[in-house]
Short mmCIF file of C-alpha atoms in Angstrom, two decimals:
data_model
loop_
_atom_site.label_atom_id
_atom_site.label_comp_id
_atom_site.label_asym_id
_atom_site.label_seq_id
_atom_site.Cartn_x
_atom_site.Cartn_y
_atom_site.Cartn_z
CA MET A 913 76.99 37.33 160.64
CA LYS A 914 73.70 37.06 158.79
CA LYS A 915 71.91 38.63 161.74
CA TYR A 916 74.31 41.60 161.74
CA ARG A 917 73.78 42.26 158.04
CA LYS A 918 70.06 42.07 158.47
CA LEU A 919 70.07 44.66 161.24
CA SER A 920 72.61 47.03 159.75
CA GLY A 921 69.97 49.11 157.97
CA VAL A 922 67.60 51.81 159.18
CA LYS A 923 66.26 49.62 162.01
CA GLU A 924 69.74 49.03 163.42
CA ILE A 925 70.59 52.74 163.20
CA ALA A 926 67.36 53.57 165.05
CA ARG A 927 68.15 50.96 167.74
CA LEU A 928 71.70 52.24 168.32
CA ALA A 929 70.55 55.88 168.41
CA ASP A 930 67.53 55.01 170.57
CA VAL A 931 65.17 56.88 168.23
CA SER A 932 62.30 55.94 165.95
CA ILE A 933 62.76 54.73 162.37
CA GLY A 934 60.93 57.87 161.23
CA THR A 935 63.57 60.07 162.87
CA VAL A 936 66.35 58.19 161.08
CA ASP A 937 64.46 58.53 157.82
CA ARG A 938 64.18 62.31 158.29
CA VAL A 939 67.95 62.58 158.81
CA ILE A 940 68.76 60.39 155.80
CA HIS A 941 66.53 62.49 153.54
CA ASN A 942 67.60 65.80 155.11
CA ARG A 943 64.13 66.74 156.34
CA SER A 944 63.38 69.04 159.25
CA GLY A 945 62.03 68.06 162.66
CA VAL A 946 65.18 66.59 164.23
CA SER A 947 67.29 68.35 166.85
CA ALA A 948 70.91 69.12 166.01
CA LYS A 949 72.14 66.80 168.77
CA THR A 950 70.05 63.84 167.61
CA LYS A 951 70.93 64.47 163.98
CA SER A 952 74.66 64.47 164.79
CA LYS A 953 74.30 61.21 166.76
CA ILE A 954 72.48 59.50 163.89
CA GLU A 955 74.96 60.74 161.28
CA THR A 956 77.85 59.37 163.38
CA ILE A 957 76.22 55.93 163.54
CA ILE A 958 75.54 56.01 159.79
CA LYS A 959 79.24 56.63 159.16
CA GLN A 960 80.28 53.89 161.59
CA LEU A 961 78.02 51.35 159.85
CA ASN A 962 78.98 52.68 156.39
CA TYR A 963 75.28 52.70 155.63
CA GLN A 964 74.27 53.50 152.04
CA PRO A 965 70.54 54.20 151.68
CA ASN A 966 68.70 52.73 148.71
CA ILE A 967 67.51 56.07 147.40
CA LEU A 968 65.70 54.70 144.37
CA ALA A 969 63.75 52.25 146.48
CA SER A 970 62.77 55.13 148.77
CA ARG A 971 61.64 57.13 145.77
CA LEU A 972 59.38 54.33 144.57
CA ALA A 973 58.02 53.75 148.05
CA SER A 974 57.18 57.42 148.62
CA GLY A 975 54.80 57.57 145.66
CA LYS A 976 55.49 61.30 145.21
CA VAL A 977 55.50 62.64 141.66
CA TYR A 978 57.83 65.51 140.78
CA ARG A 979 56.63 67.62 137.87
CA LEU A 980 59.27 69.37 135.79
CA ALA A 981 58.68 72.08 133.18
CA VAL A 982 61.03 72.49 130.22
CA LEU A 983 61.13 75.86 128.43
CA ILE A 984 63.18 75.87 125.22
CA PRO A 985 63.02 77.22 121.65
CA ARG A 986 61.28 75.14 119.04
CA GLY A 987 63.38 73.82 116.16
CA SER A 988 62.58 75.42 112.84
CA GLU A 989 63.19 75.08 109.13
CA LYS A 990 65.94 77.70 109.43
CA THR A 991 67.94 75.87 112.09
CA ASP A 992 67.70 72.51 113.79
CA PHE A 993 70.05 73.39 116.66
CA TRP A 994 67.38 72.98 119.35
CA ASP A 995 66.50 69.48 118.20
CA ALA A 996 69.68 68.27 119.94
CA PRO A 997 68.90 69.58 123.49
CA LEU A 998 65.34 68.26 123.11
CA LYS A 999 66.73 64.84 122.21
CA GLY A 1000 68.85 64.89 125.37
CA ILE A 1001 65.86 65.94 127.47
CA LYS A 1002 63.77 63.09 126.06
CA ARG A 1003 66.58 60.63 126.79
CA ALA A 1004 66.74 61.76 130.41
CA GLU A 1005 62.95 61.63 130.71
CA GLU A 1006 62.91 58.01 129.54
CA GLU A 1007 65.45 57.10 132.21
CA ILE A 1008 63.72 58.75 135.17
CA LYS A 1009 59.98 58.63 134.47
CA GLN A 1010 59.73 55.28 136.27
CA TYR A 1011 60.88 57.02 139.46
CA GLY A 1012 57.94 59.39 139.69
CA ILE A 1013 59.13 62.15 137.36
CA SER A 1014 56.70 63.88 135.00
CA VAL A 1015 58.02 66.24 132.30
CA ALA A 1016 56.07 68.85 130.31
CA THR A 1017 57.77 70.76 127.49
CA PHE A 1018 56.83 74.32 126.57
CA PHE A 1019 58.21 75.77 123.34
CA PHE A 1020 58.74 79.31 122.13
CA ASP A 1021 59.82 80.97 118.89
CA LEU A 1022 63.31 82.51 118.96
CA ASN A 1023 62.03 85.28 116.70
CA ASP A 1024 59.04 86.14 118.87
CA LYS A 1025 59.44 87.06 122.53
CA THR A 1026 55.66 87.08 123.00
CA SER A 1027 55.71 83.31 122.46
CA PHE A 1028 58.21 83.04 125.32
CA ILE A 1029 55.95 85.10 127.57
CA ALA A 1030 52.94 82.97 126.59
CA SER A 1031 54.77 79.77 127.56
CA THR A 1032 55.88 81.18 130.92
CA GLU A 1033 52.29 82.22 131.61
CA GLN A 1034 51.14 78.67 130.88
CA ILE A 1035 53.64 77.31 133.38
CA LYS A 1036 52.58 79.83 136.03
CA LYS A 1037 48.88 79.27 135.43
CA GLN A 1038 49.10 75.53 136.08
CA LYS A 1039 50.80 76.02 139.48
CA ARG A 1040 52.00 72.46 139.58
CA TYR A 1041 55.69 72.38 138.70
CA ASP A 1042 58.47 71.52 141.14
CA GLY A 1043 61.38 72.55 138.89
CA VAL A 1044 62.13 74.33 135.61
CA LEU A 1045 64.75 73.68 132.94
CA MET A 1046 65.04 76.69 130.63
CA ALA A 1047 67.01 78.41 127.91
CA PRO A 1048 66.95 82.12 128.89
CA SER A 1049 67.02 83.37 125.30
CA PHE A 1050 65.06 86.56 126.05
CA VAL A 1051 66.85 88.20 128.95
CA LYS A 1052 64.27 90.71 130.21
CA GLU A 1053 61.40 88.23 129.97
CA SER A 1054 63.54 85.49 131.53
CA LEU A 1055 64.32 87.69 134.52
CA SER A 1056 60.61 88.26 135.07
CA PHE A 1057 59.94 84.53 135.02
CA ILE A 1058 62.92 83.84 137.27
CA ARG A 1059 61.49 86.20 139.89
CA TYR A 1060 58.32 84.13 139.85
CA CYS A 1061 60.32 80.90 140.29
CA ARG A 1062 62.24 82.36 143.23
CA ASP A 1063 59.06 83.65 144.87
CA GLN A 1064 57.53 80.18 144.56
CA SER A 1065 60.75 78.41 145.67
CA ILE A 1066 60.93 76.57 142.34
CA PRO A 1067 64.50 75.57 141.43
CA PHE A 1068 65.53 76.42 137.87
CA VAL A 1069 68.41 75.32 135.66
CA PHE A 1070 69.84 77.17 132.65
CA ILE A 1071 71.15 75.46 129.53
CA ASP A 1072 73.04 76.88 126.52
CA SER A 1073 73.19 80.45 127.86
CA ASN A 1074 73.45 81.98 131.29
CA ILE A 1075 72.09 84.96 133.19
CA GLU A 1076 73.99 86.04 136.27
CA VAL A 1077 71.23 85.95 138.85
CA SER A 1078 71.20 84.64 142.39
CA GLY A 1079 69.06 81.64 143.06
CA SER A 1080 69.70 79.50 139.98
CA LEU A 1081 70.35 75.86 140.78
CA SER A 1082 72.81 75.35 137.94
CA TYR A 1083 74.11 76.54 134.57
CA ILE A 1084 74.97 73.82 132.08
CA GLY A 1085 76.62 75.06 128.92
CA PRO A 1086 79.80 76.40 127.34
CA PRO A 1087 82.58 78.21 129.21
CA LEU A 1088 82.00 81.40 127.25
CA PHE A 1089 85.28 83.23 127.87
CA GLN A 1090 87.39 80.20 126.94
CA SER A 1091 85.18 79.55 123.94
CA GLY A 1092 85.79 83.06 122.63
CA PHE A 1093 89.52 82.73 123.38
CA LEU A 1094 89.67 79.57 121.28
CA GLY A 1095 87.62 81.21 118.53
CA ALA A 1096 90.25 83.94 118.18
CA ARG A 1097 93.01 81.37 117.93
CA LEU A 1098 91.15 79.56 115.16
CA CYS A 1099 90.75 82.89 113.35
CA THR A 1100 94.52 83.42 113.22
CA PHE A 1101 94.82 80.56 110.72
CA GLY A 1102 93.14 82.81 108.16
CA MET A 1103 94.92 86.06 108.98
CA LYS A 1104 97.44 86.67 106.19
CA LYS A 1105 97.99 90.25 104.97
CA THR A 1106 95.40 92.74 106.23
CA LYS A 1107 94.64 90.75 109.42
CA LYS A 1108 91.16 92.27 109.38
CA VAL A 1109 88.59 90.25 111.34
CA LEU A 1110 84.82 90.78 111.17
CA PHE A 1111 83.26 89.87 114.53
CA ILE A 1112 79.52 89.23 113.98
CA THR A 1113 76.55 88.62 116.28
CA ILE A 1114 73.31 87.67 114.51
CA SER A 1115 70.49 87.61 117.04
CA LYS A 1116 67.20 89.36 117.65
CA GLU A 1117 67.71 89.19 121.38
CA LYS A 1118 71.25 90.03 122.38
CA ASN A 1119 72.09 88.28 125.65
CA ARG A 1120 74.70 90.79 126.75
CA TYR A 1121 76.30 88.47 129.27
CA ASN A 1122 76.87 85.64 126.80
CA TYR A 1123 78.16 87.70 123.91
CA SER A 1124 80.22 90.00 126.11
CA LYS A 1125 82.01 87.00 127.66
CA ILE A 1126 82.70 85.54 124.22
CA GLU A 1127 83.99 88.92 123.01
CA GLU A 1128 86.10 89.33 126.15
CA GLY A 1129 87.75 85.96 125.58
CA PHE A 1130 88.18 86.68 121.87
CA LYS A 1131 89.97 89.98 122.46
CA ASN A 1132 91.99 88.56 125.33
CA TYR A 1133 93.62 85.99 123.04
CA PHE A 1134 95.03 88.70 120.79
CA PHE A 1135 96.14 90.76 123.81
CA GLU A 1136 97.83 87.89 125.67
CA ASN A 1137 99.64 86.67 122.56
CA ASN A 1138 100.42 90.13 121.17
CA VAL A 1139 98.80 89.28 117.83
CA ASP A 1140 98.48 92.16 115.39
CA HIS A 1141 94.90 92.42 114.10
CA ASP A 1142 92.17 94.82 112.96
CA LEU A 1143 88.81 94.02 114.55
CA VAL A 1144 85.52 95.18 113.03
CA LYS A 1145 82.29 94.53 114.99
CA LEU A 1146 78.89 93.98 113.44
CA THR A 1147 75.60 93.25 115.22
CA ILE A 1148 72.60 92.16 113.14
CA THR A 1149 69.30 92.10 115.03
CA ASP A 1150 67.09 91.11 112.09
CA THR A 1151 67.92 87.45 111.44
CA GLU A 1152 66.07 87.16 108.12
CA LYS A 1153 68.27 86.25 105.16
CA GLU A 1154 67.69 89.52 103.33
CA SER A 1155 68.75 91.55 106.37
CA VAL A 1156 71.86 89.47 106.96
CA PHE A 1157 72.88 89.83 103.29
CA ARG A 1158 72.22 93.57 103.34
CA ASN A 1159 74.31 94.17 106.45
CA LEU A 1160 77.16 92.00 105.20
CA GLU A 1161 77.12 93.78 101.84
CA LYS A 1162 77.54 97.11 103.62
CA ALA A 1163 80.36 95.70 105.76
CA PHE A 1164 82.28 94.48 102.70
CA VAL A 1165 81.80 97.78 100.88
CA LYS A 1166 83.28 99.61 103.85
CA HIS A 1167 85.92 96.96 104.56
CA PRO A 1168 86.76 95.17 101.30
CA ASP A 1169 89.95 93.76 102.82
CA ILE A 1170 88.22 91.46 105.37
CA GLU A 1171 90.13 88.18 105.65
CA VAL A 1172 88.36 86.45 108.53
CA ILE A 1173 84.81 86.29 109.88
CA PHE A 1174 83.91 85.06 113.35
CA VAL A 1175 80.22 84.46 114.15
CA THR A 1176 79.30 84.29 117.84
CA ASN A 1177 76.44 81.79 117.50
CA SER A 1178 74.93 79.03 115.36
CA ARG A 1179 73.86 81.39 112.56
CA VAL A 1180 77.24 81.09 110.87
CA PHE A 1181 75.42 79.32 108.00
CA SER A 1182 73.76 82.66 107.14
CA VAL A 1183 77.19 84.16 106.55
CA ALA A 1184 78.26 81.10 104.54
CA GLN A 1185 75.19 81.58 102.33
CA PHE A 1186 76.26 85.16 101.67
CA LEU A 1187 79.85 84.18 100.87
CA GLU A 1188 78.59 81.47 98.52
CA THR A 1189 76.23 83.85 96.72
CA LYS A 1190 78.89 86.56 96.35
CA LYS A 1191 81.58 84.00 95.46
CA TYR A 1192 83.91 85.10 98.28
CA LYS A 1193 85.98 81.92 98.41
CA GLN A 1194 89.04 83.14 100.28
CA ILE A 1195 87.29 84.27 103.48
CA HIS A 1196 88.22 82.25 106.57
CA LEU A 1197 84.95 81.54 108.46
CA VAL A 1198 84.60 80.35 112.07
CA GLY A 1199 81.38 79.88 114.04
CA TYR A 1200 79.39 77.72 116.40
CA ASP A 1201 77.33 74.55 116.56
CA PHE A 1202 76.94 71.33 114.63
CA SER A 1203 73.54 72.03 113.07
CA LYS A 1204 72.62 70.47 109.73
CA GLU A 1205 72.90 73.81 107.96
CA ASN A 1206 76.38 74.38 109.35
CA GLN A 1207 77.46 70.83 108.57
CA ASN A 1208 76.65 71.32 104.89
CA TYR A 1209 78.78 74.45 104.62
CA LEU A 1210 81.57 72.84 106.64
CA LYS A 1211 81.59 69.94 104.17
CA SER A 1212 81.73 72.30 101.19
CA GLY A 1213 84.65 74.23 102.72
CA LEU A 1214 82.89 77.59 103.16
CA ILE A 1215 83.04 77.16 106.95
CA ASP A 1216 86.53 76.36 108.21
CA PHE A 1217 85.88 75.60 111.89
CA LEU A 1218 82.84 74.94 114.07
CA ILE A 1219 83.09 75.25 117.85
CA CYS A 1220 80.65 72.84 119.48
CA HIS A 1221 79.44 72.34 123.06
CA LYS A 1222 77.42 69.09 122.95
CA PRO A 1223 73.87 70.53 123.05
CA GLU A 1224 72.25 67.09 123.43
CA GLU A 1225 74.29 66.50 126.58
CA GLN A 1226 73.25 69.91 127.91
CA GLY A 1227 69.58 68.95 127.68
CA TYR A 1228 70.23 65.57 129.29
CA ARG A 1229 72.30 66.93 132.17
CA GLY A 1230 69.89 69.82 132.74
CA LEU A 1231 66.93 67.54 133.40
CA MET A 1232 69.02 65.09 135.42
CA SER A 1233 70.25 67.95 137.62
CA LEU A 1234 66.68 68.80 138.62
CA TYR A 1235 65.97 65.11 139.25
CA HIS A 1236 69.06 64.70 141.42
CA HIS A 1237 68.25 67.83 143.42
CA LEU A 1238 64.53 67.30 143.94
CA ALA A 1239 64.06 63.55 144.08
CA LEU A 1240 67.40 62.21 145.30
CA HIS A 1241 68.53 65.19 147.41
CA LEU A 1242 71.97 65.02 145.82
CA PRO A 1243 74.29 68.02 145.38
CA VAL A 1244 74.30 69.70 141.96
CA ASP A 1245 77.18 71.67 140.44
CA PRO A 1246 76.21 75.36 140.23
CA MET A 1247 78.30 75.56 137.05
CA TYR A 1248 78.80 72.58 134.74
CA PHE A 1249 80.85 73.57 131.72
CA MET A 1250 80.60 71.45 128.60
CA PRO A 1251 83.76 70.52 126.69
CA ILE A 1252 84.82 72.75 123.79
CA ASP A 1253 85.02 70.67 120.61
CA ILE A 1254 86.57 71.78 117.32
CA VAL A 1255 84.90 70.25 114.28
CA THR A 1256 86.42 70.47 110.80
CA LYS A 1257 85.65 69.14 107.34
CA GLU A 1258 88.06 66.29 108.03
CA ASN A 1259 86.49 65.01 111.28
CA GLN A 1260 82.82 65.99 110.96
CA ASP A 1261 81.70 62.52 109.81
CA PHE A 1262 82.91 61.09 113.13
CA TYR A 1263 81.49 63.77 115.44
CA ARG A 1264 78.40 63.03 117.49
#
């Protein structure tokens, strides 16, 4: 019995298949250089022996280092949202660095697309990265960088937002349509008399795919449930406080009977600041993300609901997806949707 167990590894598979150990190793790690007939024979023997390769031991023995580039916005004084994905990325890095994984992080400013371009140029200039984890915040510039990745056969993973392009390894983030659908339902709790809803996007770079999917889901809720409502859309491309206040002031002058405001991203705190300054206490406000700024206004009651998608977990899973694909040759989900969490004043102290 002891002899059987000792031989039931790669050596035993090679003996039964009448091939070299190197050939078995190529089949196990899905490398080229093995005929279809031989590969089929080896795979059959592997199944018969119920052989499970020690992938981590193989990784250590190979000595190969995989270099991963991370491209995400830098946290700022205005919002700390991106601190959470970075925390998840660092957690994943700590877990896998012992297995020959090197991670370099490149930051950009969400208010400056030239900083995004500069970071992509740094990545391209070094010509050393095997995979990229990125937040495609600037669509046009992201598409240009994605073409480079595809040309160089560099797998890339999106987090937080998605761009519908062929060739991406995975998208890890919110299910946008369902998120918008839920947002509309949460808005109905504040619809009393006029049923007027202000639908706001505050972003310098409008990722049409993301916001259109959220809007599609939002409108679909009212349609499917035959809910009477009056929808007013507002897009603010200058994210500075003065601009947000100015645009909201105009909206309220034109539509003084607004009952509900829905903000399509994490800048819901900007709207809460306006409502606080103007002493609009009866407005029902719904938005996204558990940032510190949003938490404060949730606690004070100016924000009624926050929809959250576990940004720390997005960063963690994004880096691990590249590791699984490159180093372990494991399958990766092309779409991994994060859960949709509803955070309120009552449960925010217990949300992580």
